[in-house]
Amino acid sequence: MGTRDQLVESTRELLWERGYVGTSPKAIQRRAGAGQGSMYHHFAGKKDLALAAVRRTAEELLAAADAQLRSPGTAVERITAYLRREREVLRGCPIGRLTQDPDIVADPVLRAPVDETFAHLRARLAEVLGEGRDAGELPATLDPTALAATIVAVLQGGYVLARAADSPEPFDQAVSGVLALLAAH
Amino acid sequence: MGTRDQLVESTRELLWERGYVGTSPKAIQRRAGAGQGSMYHHFAGKKDLALAAVRRTAEELLAAADAQLRSPGTAVERITAYLRREREVLRGCPIGRLTQDPDIVADPVLRAPVDETFAHLRARLAEVLGEGRDAGELPATLDPTALAATIVAVLQGGYVLARAADSPEPFDQAVSGVLALLAAH
């Protein structure tokens, strides 16, 4: 891995572990094994590095979601596969956790990739839910856009509950609850 | 307000705005208008102050939830009132945001009041959902414990989506989606 990539990877790890406020340029350099001169050769600063890191994480997250949501099967099967896929629940979501970072939400440039990731994910889920509705799997009265927000919220809130409990159990329960509601139709 | 209370209130505000990692003892003293000697007279340090602050916030949050959940009405009406009550959505949840704080989740003493708050809230919701099931409002096959986790997750995840979008809209959509699923039974 080149120095530039090593810097981005180290920033991704530190953002996930410590958040933006808790990550210093010095900590990034230390983790990447890169000097200050090398960091400022590749990036204008911590913000520029964070943007590259968040964009790469967002791409991976959306590709992983597409793997389940674009697979064969009914809408409910695909959403079940997406919600039930293996996750590092106690680490939380590398994108969702950034919304608790005051310096990220206060900065439109840093917030943009976080916002776009969730908007993209919600649109993809709404598409699948719309297909399920058109196929008669889900009631015609359900609003795919609202329900897509509910499903992403269950995941993000499930991470919050799991980290509070130091156990993946409430995450699994939250997912079971929404799937039971979907299946009951 | 006495100095002790002023220190606790300032810590509550800073934890909500900046998180635990982003809050220094000096920032607490500055906001409270208290000296270092006064702070260490009342509290052993930042951790001790944070514990008092989190406990007070947790008490308020549970009392506010009980106001809707113990009011008259059917189970679905009470849960709707709870989910729809006025909230400062873009500020997020003062308890939920702490789960993204690495120093809070890594410390069993600091994590305990966060864990207890969500456990208490989920138990209270499961009770209301159980009453709804027994009254025939909700299907007998639904698991109140799982569904309670779903509802708390929708709120917590709704805050995440709203902060990402810098708009309360996805929070409202997530709530609408889960209420539509509940009402469809």
XYZ file of N, CA, C and O in Angstrom, chain A residues 3-4 14 16 21 24 39-41 46 63 74 110 112 114 125 130 150 162 173 184:
84
model
N 1.844 5.341 0.552
C 1.676 6.194 1.739
C 0.304 6.868 1.750
O -0.346 6.963 2.794
N -0.137 7.316 0.557
C -1.434 7.988 0.491
C -2.549 7.058 0.977
O -3.365 7.427 1.824
N -9.290 5.267 12.605
C -9.369 6.186 13.750
C -10.722 6.885 13.824
O -11.250 7.108 14.919
N -13.520 5.602 12.964
C -14.460 4.600 13.475
C -14.266 4.405 14.984
O -15.216 4.321 15.754
N -13.618 14.355 16.194
C -13.136 15.217 17.286
C -11.973 14.552 18.029
O -11.025 15.214 18.441
N -6.469 13.140 16.045
C -5.533 14.232 15.746
C -4.692 13.862 14.526
O -4.470 12.681 14.252
N 2.300 13.584 5.064
C 0.853 13.786 5.160
C 0.440 15.057 4.417
O -0.508 15.047 3.632
N 1.187 16.146 4.668
C 0.801 17.412 4.035
C 1.192 17.458 2.556
O 0.730 18.326 1.816
N 2.020 16.521 2.113
C 2.277 16.393 0.676
C 1.029 15.847 -0.030
O 0.655 16.291 -1.123
N -6.347 17.514 8.113
C -7.203 16.479 8.700
C -8.559 16.407 7.994
O -9.080 15.322 7.724
N -21.840 -0.633 -1.583
C -21.607 -1.841 -2.383
C -22.079 -3.077 -1.610
O -22.688 -3.986 -2.176
N -37.689 -12.376 -3.323
C -38.760 -11.396 -3.138
C -38.185 -10.193 -2.401
O -37.069 -10.242 -1.868
N -18.079 18.218 5.238
C -17.851 16.922 5.893
C -19.153 16.133 6.045
O -19.153 14.903 6.017
N -21.684 16.223 3.938
C -22.243 15.842 2.636
C -22.125 14.338 2.333
O -23.139 13.704 1.983
N -21.856 11.842 4.304
C -22.676 11.094 5.274
C -24.145 11.155 4.833
O -24.840 10.135 4.752
N -33.524 1.106 -0.834
C -34.498 0.320 -0.075
C -35.924 0.649 -0.511
O -36.776 -0.251 -0.621
N -40.932 -0.770 -3.047
C -41.900 -0.464 -4.112
C -42.160 -1.686 -4.992
O -43.302 -1.968 -5.366
N -37.594 3.878 7.989
C -37.760 3.040 9.190
C -36.699 1.950 9.233
O -36.083 1.709 10.276
N -27.103 -1.743 20.959
C -26.101 -2.795 21.185
C -24.881 -2.229 21.897
O -24.349 -2.861 22.826
N -32.837 -8.107 18.308
C -34.264 -7.974 18.648
C -34.932 -6.903 17.797
O -36.052 -7.097 17.301
N -45.881 -10.016 8.757
C -47.266 -10.200 9.201
C -48.264 -9.749 8.142
O -49.468 -9.949 8.287
